[in-house]
């Protein structure tokens, strides 16, 4: 305990709050008149009627009372009058953590209905940063932040894996169009466009990289991708850590400047766009010497300038559009995606409410990395599920990778039977290329038919339903599957059967996945077998990634999709399975 019987952490939180206050923050902290107009705007409230702890004004008051007690004269002199209250113990910090990380996605929907201009999300983010600075945060936030600090991107994608994926996508495009001149240039100097992406594209959705490359190529763009500093996402926006935010943004800016790029194009990602284009220059104290643009605007420009031609009759399935909170509410990017949709689809249906009033996908604010709040998140998604269902569309389009994951979870949980895609996929599919035959984007997964013929795959997981689920997918695609339900059995079967690949759960009773991984990597006869980790506990992945000699060749978070599983395993087989070397 420090002074006033206050824990060291509580002391630091209070002290650092003073350093974070600025005019905008104080206006929001002091301005609330408790009218309650914000309450019904929050998706958590709609899903939990009668529970006041989800109300934006209640959640804001948990931070406000500390501000009032220490930084507002009314709270110091008349604490009972303005309900100011200090914070003393680590337990109170844990309670605050549950509110600011677990009951708010920082979506800012409540702020648009506040007559006093209170922007709760702004100081909720500040409070997250204060707790992070004393080590109080959900495990997933710690893991992802560490990856972004150490490896340079928030999914722990190694440089070699990233470059292998670009090569692979280049080969796919060259063979699709039988044209070796199609390139994904890396580190080309003085280009008009430097293209930055979300690491999720490398890990789970490389077709978005190929689709963007196809568009750049047929637009005749002078473009490149950086070999490093290519991650335009920024976990600092979610964790509230301005230092991480600044370091990540500077990595991207400095690499683009070093390449002499004239424009940094940011692929479809709401928080990446907001962090890179709007917040990053301030966090990183960096005077950006080039233009920055969302790829949505780039694609629209290419069509308007006649650099690419599109045929909307190639996308006839009914689609709706989900506005990412960061793109729409925070950055005003909501007309351009609609203009683009009207150009590349025949049946676009609005979702209501939309644009700045749209509801969060419920995976915003880093919620997808906080597995302890998954049930709460999915419950709060009822309004989103209703919105989606009412459109009658079969596909939901969104310009945000975080929303792709959030919506996929919502669609699965509420059994909506919809697909999620991005504008880049639709534009790519609608491209008109003279005398070339295009493979429609929806058909790409179908190359997975008998994808794994002749491959022996060991599936190790202690959940029998899950083993059955992925075994069925792999067997449908031609693989011979061996099943193990605990770590000991997995190791025995690996020795006996020498499979071509192992999918390995981390958390299993008895011998854990980490021990199995370790034993396999120590065994001369087994160590070259590629391993794809599949886990529902992202916080455990550091145990594998911190392995001294080797990294797994693939990594998938549960819940998984059929397409995600196939793409990941295909990638492992296609790019080879040498041990990865950690790149710092
Ligand atoms: S920012 Fe969004 S999630 Fe947070 S309280 Fe406001 S409406 Fe609810
Ligand atoms: S609408 Fe604004 S003033 Fe009213 S309770 Fe909510 S934050 Fe406070």
Coordinates of C-alpha atoms and ligand atoms in Angstrom, one line a residue:
X1 CA 0.0 0.0 0.0
X2 CA 1.2 3.5 -0.8
X3 CA 0.0 6.7 0.9
X4 CA -3.6 7.0 2.0
X5 CA -3.8 3.2 2.3
X6 CA -3.8 3.2 -1.5
X7 CA -2.2 0.4 -3.5
X8 CA 0.8 1.3 -5.6
X9 CA -1.2 0.5 -8.8
X10 CA -4.1 2.7 -7.7
X11 CA -1.7 5.5 -6.8
X12 CA -0.2 5.4 -10.3
X13 CA -3.5 5.3 -12.1
X14 CA -4.6 8.4 -10.3
X15 CA -1.3 10.2 -10.9
X16 CA -1.3 9.3 -14.6
X17 CA -4.9 10.3 -15.1
X18 CA -3.7 13.9 -14.4
X19 CA -1.1 13.6 -17.2
X20 CA -3.7 12.4 -19.7
X21 CA -6.3 15.1 -19.3
X22 CA -6.8 17.5 -22.1
X23 CA -9.6 19.9 -23.1
X24 CA -11.6 17.3 -25.0
X25 CA -11.3 14.8 -22.2
X26 CA -12.2 17.2 -19.4
X27 CA -15.2 18.5 -21.4
X28 CA -16.5 14.9 -21.7
X29 CA -15.7 14.0 -18.1
X30 CA -17.3 17.2 -16.6
X31 CA -20.1 17.7 -19.1
X32 CA -22.6 15.0 -18.3
X33 CA -25.9 16.2 -16.9
X34 CA -27.2 12.6 -16.3
X35 CA -30.2 13.1 -18.7
X36 CA -30.0 9.4 -19.7
X37 CA -30.5 10.0 -23.4
X38 CA -27.5 7.8 -24.2
X39 CA -28.8 4.8 -22.4
X40 CA -30.9 3.2 -25.2
X41 CA -28.2 3.8 -27.8
X42 CA -25.9 1.1 -26.5
X43 CA -26.1 -2.5 -27.7
X44 CA -25.1 -3.8 -24.3
X45 CA -28.1 -2.1 -22.7
X46 CA -30.5 -3.4 -25.3
X47 CA -29.4 -7.0 -24.6
X48 CA -29.5 -6.5 -20.8
X49 CA -32.7 -4.6 -19.9
X50 CA -32.9 -3.8 -16.3
X51 CA -29.1 -4.0 -15.6
X52 CA -27.9 -0.5 -15.0
X53 CA -24.2 -1.4 -15.0
X54 CA -24.4 -1.6 -18.8
X55 CA -25.7 2.0 -19.2
X56 CA -23.1 4.3 -20.8
X57 CA -23.7 6.9 -18.2
X58 CA -23.2 4.4 -15.4
X59 CA -20.0 3.1 -17.0
X60 CA -18.7 6.6 -17.5
X61 CA -19.4 7.5 -13.9
X62 CA -17.0 4.7 -12.7
X63 CA -14.2 6.8 -14.3
X64 CA -15.8 10.2 -13.8
X65 CA -15.9 9.8 -10.0
X66 CA -12.2 9.3 -9.8
X67 CA -11.6 12.4 -12.0
X68 CA -14.0 14.4 -9.8
X69 CA -12.3 13.3 -6.6
X70 CA -8.8 14.2 -7.8
X71 CA -9.0 16.8 -10.6
X72 CA -12.2 18.8 -10.2
X73 CA -12.6 21.3 -7.3
X74 CA -16.2 20.4 -6.7
X75 CA -15.3 16.8 -6.0
X76 CA -12.5 17.8 -3.7
X77 CA -14.6 20.2 -1.6
X78 CA -18.1 18.6 -1.8
X79 CA -17.4 14.9 -2.7
X80 CA -20.9 13.9 -1.5
X81 CA -22.6 16.5 -3.7
X82 CA -21.0 15.4 -7.0
X83 CA -20.6 11.7 -6.1
X84 CA -16.8 11.8 -6.4
X85 CA -14.9 8.8 -5.1
X86 CA -11.3 7.7 -5.1
X87 CA -10.0 4.3 -5.9
X88 CA -7.8 2.4 -3.4
X89 CA -7.4 -1.3 -4.0
X90 CA -6.3 -3.6 -6.8
X91 CA -9.7 -5.3 -6.5
X92 CA -11.3 -2.0 -7.4
X93 CA -9.0 -1.8 -10.4
X94 CA -10.1 -5.3 -11.5
X95 CA -13.8 -4.1 -11.2
X96 CA -13.0 -1.1 -13.4
X97 CA -11.3 -3.5 -15.9
X98 CA -14.5 -5.5 -16.2
X99 CA -16.4 -2.3 -17.0
X100 CA -14.1 -0.6 -19.4
X101 CA -12.9 -3.7 -21.3
X102 CA -15.8 -6.0 -20.9
X103 CA -18.8 -3.8 -21.2
X104 CA -17.9 -1.4 -23.9
X105 CA -16.5 -1.7 -27.4
X106 CA -15.6 2.0 -27.6
X107 CA -18.0 2.2 -30.6
X108 CA -19.0 5.8 -29.8
X109 CA -22.7 5.2 -30.7
X110 CA -23.7 6.7 -27.3
X111 CA -21.8 9.9 -28.1
X112 CA -24.0 10.8 -31.1
X113 CA -27.0 11.1 -28.9
X114 CA -25.6 13.1 -26.1
X115 CA -26.9 16.7 -26.0
X116 CA -23.8 17.7 -24.0
X117 CA -21.3 16.4 -26.5
X118 CA -20.0 13.8 -24.1
X119 CA -17.7 11.3 -25.8
X120 CA -17.5 8.4 -23.4
X121 CA -15.4 6.2 -25.6
X122 CA -12.6 8.8 -25.6
X123 CA -12.1 8.6 -21.9
X124 CA -13.0 4.9 -21.7
X125 CA -9.9 4.5 -24.0
X126 CA -7.9 6.7 -21.7
X127 CA -8.9 4.6 -18.7
X128 CA -7.9 1.5 -20.5
X129 CA -4.5 3.0 -21.1
X130 CA -4.2 3.8 -17.4
X131 CA -4.9 0.2 -16.4
X132 CA -2.7 -1.2 -19.1
X133 CA 0.2 1.0 -17.7
X134 CA -0.1 -0.8 -14.4
X135 CA -0.5 -4.3 -16.0
X136 CA -4.3 -4.6 -15.3
X137 CA -5.9 -5.9 -18.6
X138 CA -7.5 -9.0 -20.1
X139 CA -4.9 -11.6 -21.0
X140 CA -5.7 -11.3 -24.7
X141 CA -4.9 -7.6 -24.7
X142 CA -1.5 -8.4 -23.1
X143 CA -0.7 -11.1 -25.7
X144 CA -1.7 -9.1 -28.7
X145 CA 0.1 -5.9 -27.5
X146 CA 3.3 -8.0 -26.9
X147 CA 3.2 -9.4 -30.4
X148 CA 2.7 -5.9 -31.9
X149 CA 5.6 -4.5 -29.8
X150 CA 8.0 -7.4 -30.4
X151 CA 7.1 -8.9 -33.8
X152 CA 5.7 -5.8 -35.4
X153 CA 2.2 -6.9 -36.0
X154 CA -0.7 -8.0 -33.8
X155 CA -1.1 -11.5 -35.0
X156 CA 2.5 -12.5 -34.6
X157 CA 3.0 -13.0 -38.3
X158 CA 6.7 -13.5 -39.0
X159 CA 8.4 -11.7 -41.8
X160 CA 9.1 -15.0 -43.6
X161 CA 5.5 -16.0 -43.4
X162 CA 4.3 -12.7 -44.8
X163 CA 6.8 -12.8 -47.7
X164 CA 5.9 -16.5 -48.4
X165 CA 2.2 -15.5 -48.6
X166 CA 2.9 -12.7 -51.0
X167 CA 4.9 -15.1 -53.2
X168 CA 2.1 -17.6 -53.1
X169 CA -0.5 -15.1 -54.1
X170 CA 1.7 -13.9 -56.9
X171 CA 2.0 -17.4 -58.2
X172 CA -1.8 -17.9 -57.9
X173 CA -2.4 -14.8 -60.0
X174 CA 0.2 -15.7 -62.6
X175 CA -1.3 -19.1 -63.1
X176 CA -4.9 -17.8 -63.0
X177 CA -4.2 -15.4 -65.9
X178 CA -1.3 -17.3 -67.4
X179 CA 0.6 -14.2 -67.2
X180 CA 4.1 -14.1 -65.5
X181 CA 4.1 -10.3 -65.7
X182 CA 1.7 -10.0 -62.8
X183 CA 3.7 -9.2 -59.8
X184 CA 3.3 -8.3 -56.1
X185 CA 6.3 -6.0 -55.9
X186 CA 8.1 -5.8 -52.6
X187 CA 10.2 -2.8 -51.4
X188 CA 10.1 -1.1 -54.9
X189 CA 11.4 2.4 -54.6
X190 CA 9.5 5.6 -55.4
X191 CA 6.1 4.1 -56.2
X192 CA 2.9 6.0 -56.4
X193 CA 1.2 3.6 -54.0
X194 CA 2.6 1.7 -51.0
X195 CA 0.0 -0.8 -49.9
X196 CA -0.4 -1.7 -46.3
X197 CA -2.6 -4.6 -44.9
X198 CA -4.0 -6.2 -41.8
X199 CA -2.1 -9.3 -40.6
X200 CA -5.4 -11.2 -40.6
X201 CA -5.1 -11.1 -44.4
X202 CA -1.9 -13.1 -44.2
X203 CA -3.1 -15.4 -41.6
X204 CA -6.7 -16.1 -42.6
X205 CA -7.7 -14.4 -45.8
X206 CA -4.8 -14.2 -48.3
X207 CA -7.4 -13.9 -51.2
X208 CA -7.9 -10.3 -50.2
X209 CA -4.2 -9.7 -50.9
X210 CA -4.5 -11.4 -54.3
X211 CA -7.7 -9.5 -55.1
X212 CA -6.1 -6.2 -54.3
X213 CA -3.0 -7.1 -56.3
X214 CA -5.2 -8.0 -59.3
X215 CA -6.9 -4.6 -59.1
X216 CA -3.6 -2.7 -58.8
X217 CA -2.2 -4.7 -61.7
X218 CA -5.1 -4.2 -64.1
X219 CA -5.3 -0.5 -63.1
X220 CA -1.7 -0.2 -64.3
X221 CA -0.7 1.1 -60.8
X222 CA 3.0 1.7 -60.0
X223 CA 2.7 0.1 -56.5
X224 CA 4.6 -1.9 -53.9
X225 CA 4.2 -3.6 -50.6
X226 CA 6.8 -3.1 -47.8
X227 CA 8.8 -6.0 -46.5
X228 CA 8.6 -4.6 -43.0
X229 CA 6.3 -2.1 -41.4
X230 CA 3.4 -3.4 -43.4
X231 CA 0.8 -3.8 -40.6
X232 CA -1.6 -0.9 -40.7
X233 CA -3.5 -2.1 -37.7
X234 CA -2.8 -0.6 -34.3
X235 CA -3.7 -2.3 -31.1
X236 CA -2.8 0.9 -29.3
X237 CA -6.3 2.2 -30.3
X238 CA -7.9 -0.6 -28.4
X239 CA -5.6 -0.9 -25.4
X240 CA -5.4 2.9 -24.9
X241 CA -1.6 2.7 -24.9
X242 CA -0.5 5.8 -26.8
X243 CA 3.1 4.7 -26.8
X244 CA 2.4 1.5 -28.5
X245 CA 0.1 3.4 -30.9
X246 CA 2.9 5.8 -31.7
X247 CA 5.5 3.1 -32.2
X248 CA 3.3 1.1 -34.5
X249 CA 2.3 4.1 -36.6
X250 CA 5.8 5.3 -36.9
X251 CA 7.0 1.9 -38.2
X252 CA 4.6 2.2 -41.1
X253 CA 5.3 5.9 -41.8
X254 CA 9.1 5.5 -41.7
X255 CA 9.1 2.5 -44.0
X256 CA 6.8 4.2 -46.5
X257 CA 9.0 7.3 -46.4
X258 CA 12.2 5.2 -46.7
X259 CA 10.7 3.7 -49.9
X260 CA 9.9 7.1 -51.2
X261 CA 6.2 6.2 -51.6
X262 CA 3.9 9.0 -52.7
X263 CA 0.7 7.6 -51.2
X264 CA 0.1 5.0 -48.4
X265 CA -3.0 3.0 -49.3
X266 CA -4.7 1.3 -46.3
X267 CA -6.6 -1.9 -47.0
X268 CA -10.1 -2.3 -45.6
X269 CA -9.9 -2.1 -41.9
X270 CA -11.8 0.4 -39.7
X271 CA -9.5 0.7 -36.7
X272 CA -6.4 0.5 -39.0
X273 CA -7.7 3.4 -41.1
X274 CA -8.5 5.5 -38.0
X275 CA -5.2 4.7 -36.3
X276 CA -3.0 5.2 -39.3
X277 CA -4.7 8.1 -41.0
X278 CA -6.2 10.1 -38.1
X279 CA -4.6 9.3 -34.7
X280 CA -1.1 7.9 -35.6
X281 CA 0.6 11.2 -36.6
X282 CA -0.2 12.6 -33.1
X283 CA 0.6 9.4 -31.2
X284 CA 3.9 9.1 -33.0
X285 CA 4.7 12.8 -33.2
X286 CA 5.4 12.3 -36.9
X287 CA 5.0 14.8 -39.7
X288 CA 3.8 12.4 -42.5
X289 CA 5.3 13.4 -45.8
X290 CA 2.9 11.5 -48.1
X291 CA -0.8 11.2 -48.7
X292 CA -2.9 8.4 -47.0
X293 CA -6.0 6.9 -48.5
X294 CA -8.4 4.0 -47.8
X295 CA -8.4 1.3 -50.5
X296 CA -12.1 1.9 -50.8
X297 CA -11.4 5.4 -52.2
X298 CA -8.6 4.0 -54.3
X299 CA -10.9 1.4 -56.0
X300 CA -13.7 3.9 -56.5
X301 CA -11.2 6.3 -58.1
X302 CA -9.9 3.7 -60.5
X303 CA -13.4 3.0 -61.7
X304 CA -14.3 6.7 -62.1
X305 CA -11.0 7.4 -63.9
X306 CA -11.6 4.5 -66.2
X307 CA -8.5 2.7 -65.1
X308 CA -10.5 -0.4 -64.4
X309 CA -13.8 -1.6 -65.9
X310 CA -16.4 -3.5 -63.8
X311 CA -19.4 -5.5 -64.7
X312 CA -22.0 -5.5 -61.8
X313 CA -23.8 -8.4 -63.3
X314 CA -21.0 -10.6 -62.0
X315 CA -22.2 -10.0 -58.4
X316 CA -26.0 -10.7 -58.3
X317 CA -26.4 -12.2 -54.9
X318 CA -28.2 -9.8 -52.5
X319 CA -25.7 -7.9 -50.3
X320 CA -26.0 -5.5 -47.4
X321 CA -23.4 -3.3 -46.0
X322 CA -22.2 -3.0 -42.4
X323 CA -20.6 0.3 -41.5
X324 CA -17.6 -0.2 -39.2
X325 CA -17.8 2.2 -36.3
X326 CA -14.3 3.5 -36.8
X327 CA -14.8 4.1 -40.5
X328 CA -18.2 5.6 -40.4
X329 CA -18.8 7.2 -37.0
X330 CA -15.2 8.3 -36.4
X331 CA -13.9 9.0 -39.9
X332 CA -17.0 9.8 -41.9
X333 CA -16.2 7.1 -44.5
X334 CA -19.7 6.0 -45.4
X335 CA -20.8 7.3 -48.8
X336 CA -17.8 6.0 -50.8
X337 CA -18.4 2.3 -50.0
X338 CA -22.0 2.7 -51.1
X339 CA -21.0 4.3 -54.3
X340 CA -18.7 1.4 -55.0
X341 CA -21.3 -1.2 -54.1
X342 CA -23.8 0.4 -56.5
X343 CA -21.1 0.1 -59.2
X344 CA -20.2 -3.6 -58.6
X345 CA -23.4 -5.3 -57.4
X346 CA -26.9 -5.6 -58.8
X347 CA -28.8 -6.0 -55.5
X348 CA -27.5 -3.8 -52.6
X349 CA -29.9 -3.5 -49.7
X350 CA -29.4 -1.0 -46.9
X351 CA -29.3 -2.1 -43.3
X352 CA -31.2 0.2 -40.8
X353 CA -30.0 2.2 -38.9
X354 CA -26.8 2.8 -40.9
X355 CA -23.9 5.1 -41.5
X356 CA -23.0 7.0 -38.3
X357 CA -26.0 5.4 -36.5
X358 CA -25.1 1.8 -37.3
X359 CA -24.7 -0.6 -34.4
X360 CA -21.3 -2.1 -33.7
X361 CA -20.5 -5.6 -35.0
X362 CA -19.9 -6.2 -31.2
X363 CA -16.3 -7.3 -31.9
X364 CA -14.9 -3.7 -31.9
X365 CA -12.6 -2.2 -29.4
X366 CA -10.4 -5.3 -29.3
X367 CA -13.3 -7.4 -28.0
X368 CA -12.3 -10.3 -30.3
X369 CA -9.1 -10.8 -28.3
X370 CA -10.9 -10.8 -24.9
X371 CA -12.2 -14.4 -24.7
X372 CA -13.4 -14.1 -21.1
X373 CA -16.2 -11.8 -22.4
X374 CA -17.3 -13.8 -25.4
X375 CA -20.7 -14.8 -24.0
X376 CA -21.4 -11.2 -23.0
X377 CA -20.3 -10.0 -26.5
X378 CA -22.5 -12.5 -28.3
X379 CA -25.5 -11.7 -26.1
X380 CA -25.1 -8.0 -26.9
X381 CA -25.1 -8.9 -30.6
X382 CA -28.8 -9.6 -30.7
X383 CA -29.6 -6.2 -32.2
X384 CA -26.9 -6.7 -34.9
X385 CA -28.3 -10.1 -35.7
X386 CA -31.8 -8.6 -36.1
X387 CA -30.5 -5.8 -38.3
X388 CA -28.7 -8.3 -40.5
X389 CA -31.7 -10.6 -40.8
X390 CA -34.1 -7.9 -41.7
X391 CA -32.2 -7.0 -44.9
X392 CA -32.9 -10.4 -46.4
X393 CA -29.4 -10.3 -47.9
X394 CA -27.3 -13.4 -48.2
X395 CA -24.0 -11.6 -48.0
X396 CA -22.9 -8.8 -45.6
X397 CA -20.1 -6.6 -47.0
X398 CA -17.9 -4.7 -44.6
X399 CA -14.7 -2.6 -45.0
X400 CA -13.2 -3.8 -41.8
X401 CA -11.3 -7.1 -40.9
X402 CA -12.3 -6.8 -37.3
X403 CA -16.0 -6.6 -38.4
X404 CA -15.5 -9.6 -40.6
X405 CA -14.6 -11.6 -37.6
X406 CA -17.2 -10.1 -35.3
X407 CA -20.0 -10.6 -37.9
X408 CA -18.9 -14.1 -38.7
X409 CA -19.3 -15.0 -35.0
X410 CA -22.7 -13.2 -34.8
X411 CA -23.9 -15.0 -37.9
X412 CA -22.8 -18.4 -36.6
X413 CA -24.2 -17.8 -33.1
X414 CA -27.6 -16.6 -34.3
X415 CA -27.7 -19.1 -37.2
X416 CA -28.3 -16.5 -39.9
X417 CA -26.7 -18.4 -42.7
X418 CA -25.0 -15.4 -44.3
X419 CA -21.6 -14.9 -45.7
X420 CA -19.2 -12.0 -44.9
X421 CA -17.0 -10.4 -47.5
X422 CA -15.2 -7.2 -48.4
X423 CA -15.4 -4.7 -51.2
X424 CA -12.1 -5.7 -52.6
X425 CA -13.5 -9.2 -53.2
X426 CA -16.5 -7.8 -55.0
X427 CA -14.6 -5.3 -57.1
X428 CA -12.1 -8.1 -58.0
X429 CA -14.9 -10.4 -59.0
X430 CA -16.6 -7.7 -61.1
X431 CA -13.4 -6.7 -63.0
X432 CA -13.7 -6.9 -66.8
X433 CA -10.5 -8.2 -68.3
X434 CA -10.4 -8.3 -72.0
X435 CA -10.0 -11.8 -73.5
X436 CA -9.4 -13.3 -70.1
X437 CA -11.7 -15.7 -68.3
X438 CA -12.2 -14.7 -64.6
X439 CA -12.8 -17.2 -61.9
X440 CA -15.7 -15.8 -59.8
X441 CA -14.5 -15.1 -56.2
X442 CA -17.2 -17.3 -54.7
X443 CA -15.8 -20.2 -56.6
X444 CA -12.3 -19.9 -55.2
X445 CA -12.9 -22.0 -52.1
X446 CA -14.2 -24.8 -54.4
X447 CA -10.7 -25.5 -55.5
X448 CA -10.6 -27.1 -52.0
X449 CA -12.4 -30.1 -53.5
X450 CA -10.2 -33.1 -52.9
X451 CA -7.6 -30.6 -51.8
X452 CA -5.8 -32.9 -49.4
X453 CA -5.9 -36.2 -51.3
X454 CA -3.0 -38.4 -50.3
X455 CA -2.4 -36.4 -47.1
X456 CA -2.4 -38.0 -43.7
X457 CA -3.5 -35.5 -41.1
X458 CA -3.5 -36.1 -37.3
X459 CA -6.2 -34.1 -35.5
X460 CA -5.5 -33.7 -31.8
X461 CA -8.2 -32.1 -29.6
X462 CA -9.9 -33.1 -26.4
X463 CA -13.4 -31.9 -27.6
X464 CA -14.8 -34.9 -29.5
X465 CA -17.4 -32.7 -31.3
X466 CA -14.6 -30.5 -32.6
X467 CA -12.5 -33.5 -33.7
X468 CA -15.6 -34.8 -35.6
X469 CA -16.2 -31.4 -37.2
X470 CA -12.7 -30.8 -38.6
X471 CA -12.2 -34.5 -39.5
X472 CA -15.3 -34.3 -41.6
X473 CA -14.0 -31.2 -43.5
X474 CA -10.6 -32.8 -44.0
X475 CA -12.1 -36.2 -45.1
X476 CA -14.5 -34.4 -47.5
X477 CA -11.4 -32.9 -49.0
X478 CA -9.6 -36.1 -49.6
X479 CA -7.4 -36.4 -46.4
X480 CA -6.8 -39.5 -44.4
X481 CA -7.6 -38.4 -40.8
X482 CA -6.2 -39.9 -37.6
X483 CA -7.9 -38.7 -34.4
X484 CA -6.4 -38.2 -31.0
X485 CA -8.3 -37.0 -27.9
X486 CA -5.5 -36.1 -25.6
X487 CA -1.8 -35.2 -25.7
X488 CA -0.4 -38.6 -24.9
X489 CA -2.5 -40.3 -27.6
X490 CA -1.5 -37.5 -30.1
X491 CA 2.2 -38.2 -29.5
X492 CA 1.8 -42.0 -29.8
X493 CA -0.1 -41.7 -33.0
X494 CA 2.4 -39.2 -34.4
X495 CA 5.2 -41.7 -33.8
X496 CA 3.2 -44.6 -35.2
X497 CA 1.6 -42.9 -38.2
X498 CA 4.1 -40.2 -39.2
X499 CA 1.4 -37.9 -40.5
X500 CA 2.0 -35.2 -43.1
X501 CA 0.5 -32.5 -40.8
X502 CA -0.8 -32.2 -37.2
X503 CA -3.6 -29.9 -36.0
X504 CA -3.0 -29.4 -32.3
X505 CA -5.1 -28.0 -29.5
X506 CA -3.1 -26.3 -26.8
X507 CA -5.3 -26.9 -23.8
X508 CA -5.8 -30.6 -23.3
X509 CA -5.9 -32.6 -20.1
X510 CA -2.8 -34.6 -19.1
X511 CA -0.1 -33.9 -21.6
X512 CA -0.9 -30.4 -22.9
X513 CA -0.5 -29.3 -26.5
X514 CA 2.6 -27.3 -25.5
X515 CA 4.3 -30.4 -24.2
X516 CA 3.3 -32.4 -27.3
X517 CA 4.7 -29.6 -29.5
X518 CA 7.9 -29.6 -27.4
X519 CA 8.3 -33.4 -27.6
X520 CA 7.7 -33.4 -31.4
X521 CA 10.3 -30.7 -32.0
X522 CA 12.8 -32.6 -29.9
X523 CA 12.2 -35.8 -31.8
X524 CA 14.5 -36.2 -34.9
X525 CA 12.0 -38.3 -36.7
X526 CA 9.0 -36.0 -36.1
X527 CA 10.3 -32.5 -36.0
X528 CA 9.8 -31.8 -39.7
X529 CA 6.1 -32.5 -39.5
X530 CA 4.3 -29.2 -39.8
X531 CA 2.0 -28.3 -36.9
X532 CA -1.1 -26.0 -37.1
X533 CA -2.2 -24.9 -33.6
X534 CA -6.0 -24.6 -33.2
X535 CA -7.0 -23.1 -29.9
X536 CA -9.9 -21.4 -28.2
X537 CA -7.5 -19.7 -25.7
X538 CA -5.5 -17.1 -27.5
X539 CA -3.8 -16.2 -24.2
X540 CA -2.0 -19.5 -24.4
X541 CA -0.5 -19.0 -27.8
X542 CA 2.5 -17.2 -26.3
X543 CA 3.5 -20.5 -24.7
X544 CA 4.0 -22.0 -28.2
X545 CA 5.4 -18.8 -29.8
X546 CA 8.0 -18.5 -27.0
X547 CA 9.4 -22.0 -27.8
X548 CA 13.1 -21.5 -28.1
X549 CA 13.8 -23.5 -31.2
X550 CA 10.7 -23.4 -33.4
X551 CA 7.4 -21.9 -34.2
X552 CA 4.3 -23.7 -35.5
X553 CA 3.7 -23.4 -39.2
X554 CA 0.1 -22.4 -38.8
X555 CA -2.2 -20.9 -36.1
X556 CA -6.0 -20.7 -36.0
X557 CA -8.3 -19.3 -33.3
X558 CA -11.5 -21.2 -32.5
X559 CA -14.2 -20.9 -33.6
X560 CA -13.0 -21.9 -37.0
X561 CA -14.6 -21.9 -40.4
X562 CA -14.4 -24.5 -43.1
X563 CA -12.9 -22.0 -45.5
X564 CA -10.4 -20.7 -42.8
X565 CA -9.2 -24.3 -42.0
X566 CA -8.7 -25.2 -45.7
X567 CA -6.9 -22.0 -46.6
X568 CA -4.6 -22.3 -43.6
X569 CA -3.7 -26.0 -44.2
X570 CA -3.4 -25.4 -48.0
X571 CA -1.0 -22.6 -47.3
X572 CA 1.1 -24.8 -45.0
X573 CA 1.3 -27.5 -47.7
X574 CA 2.0 -25.0 -50.5
X575 CA 4.7 -22.8 -48.8
X576 CA 6.5 -25.8 -47.3
X577 CA 7.2 -26.4 -43.7
X578 CA 10.6 -25.3 -42.7
X579 CA 11.0 -24.1 -39.1
X580 CA 10.3 -20.4 -38.8
X581 CA 13.0 -18.1 -37.5
X582 CA 11.7 -15.4 -35.2
X583 CA 12.2 -11.9 -36.7
X584 CA 12.4 -9.0 -34.3
Ligands
LIG1 S1 -19.2 3.5 -26.7 FE1 -20.6 2.0 -27.6 S2 -20.4 0.1 -26.4 FE2 -19.5 1.8 -25.2 S3 -21.1 2.6 -23.9 FE3 -21.2 3.8 -25.8 S4 -22.6 2.7 -27.1 FE4 -22.1 1.3 -25.5
LIG2 S1 -26.6 11.7 -23.0 FE1 -24.8 12.7 -22.4 S2 -25.4 14.1 -20.7 FE2 -27.0 12.6 -20.9 S3 -26.4 10.9 -19.5 FE3 -25.6 10.3 -21.4 S4 -23.5 11.2 -21.4 FE4 -24.6 12.2 -19.8

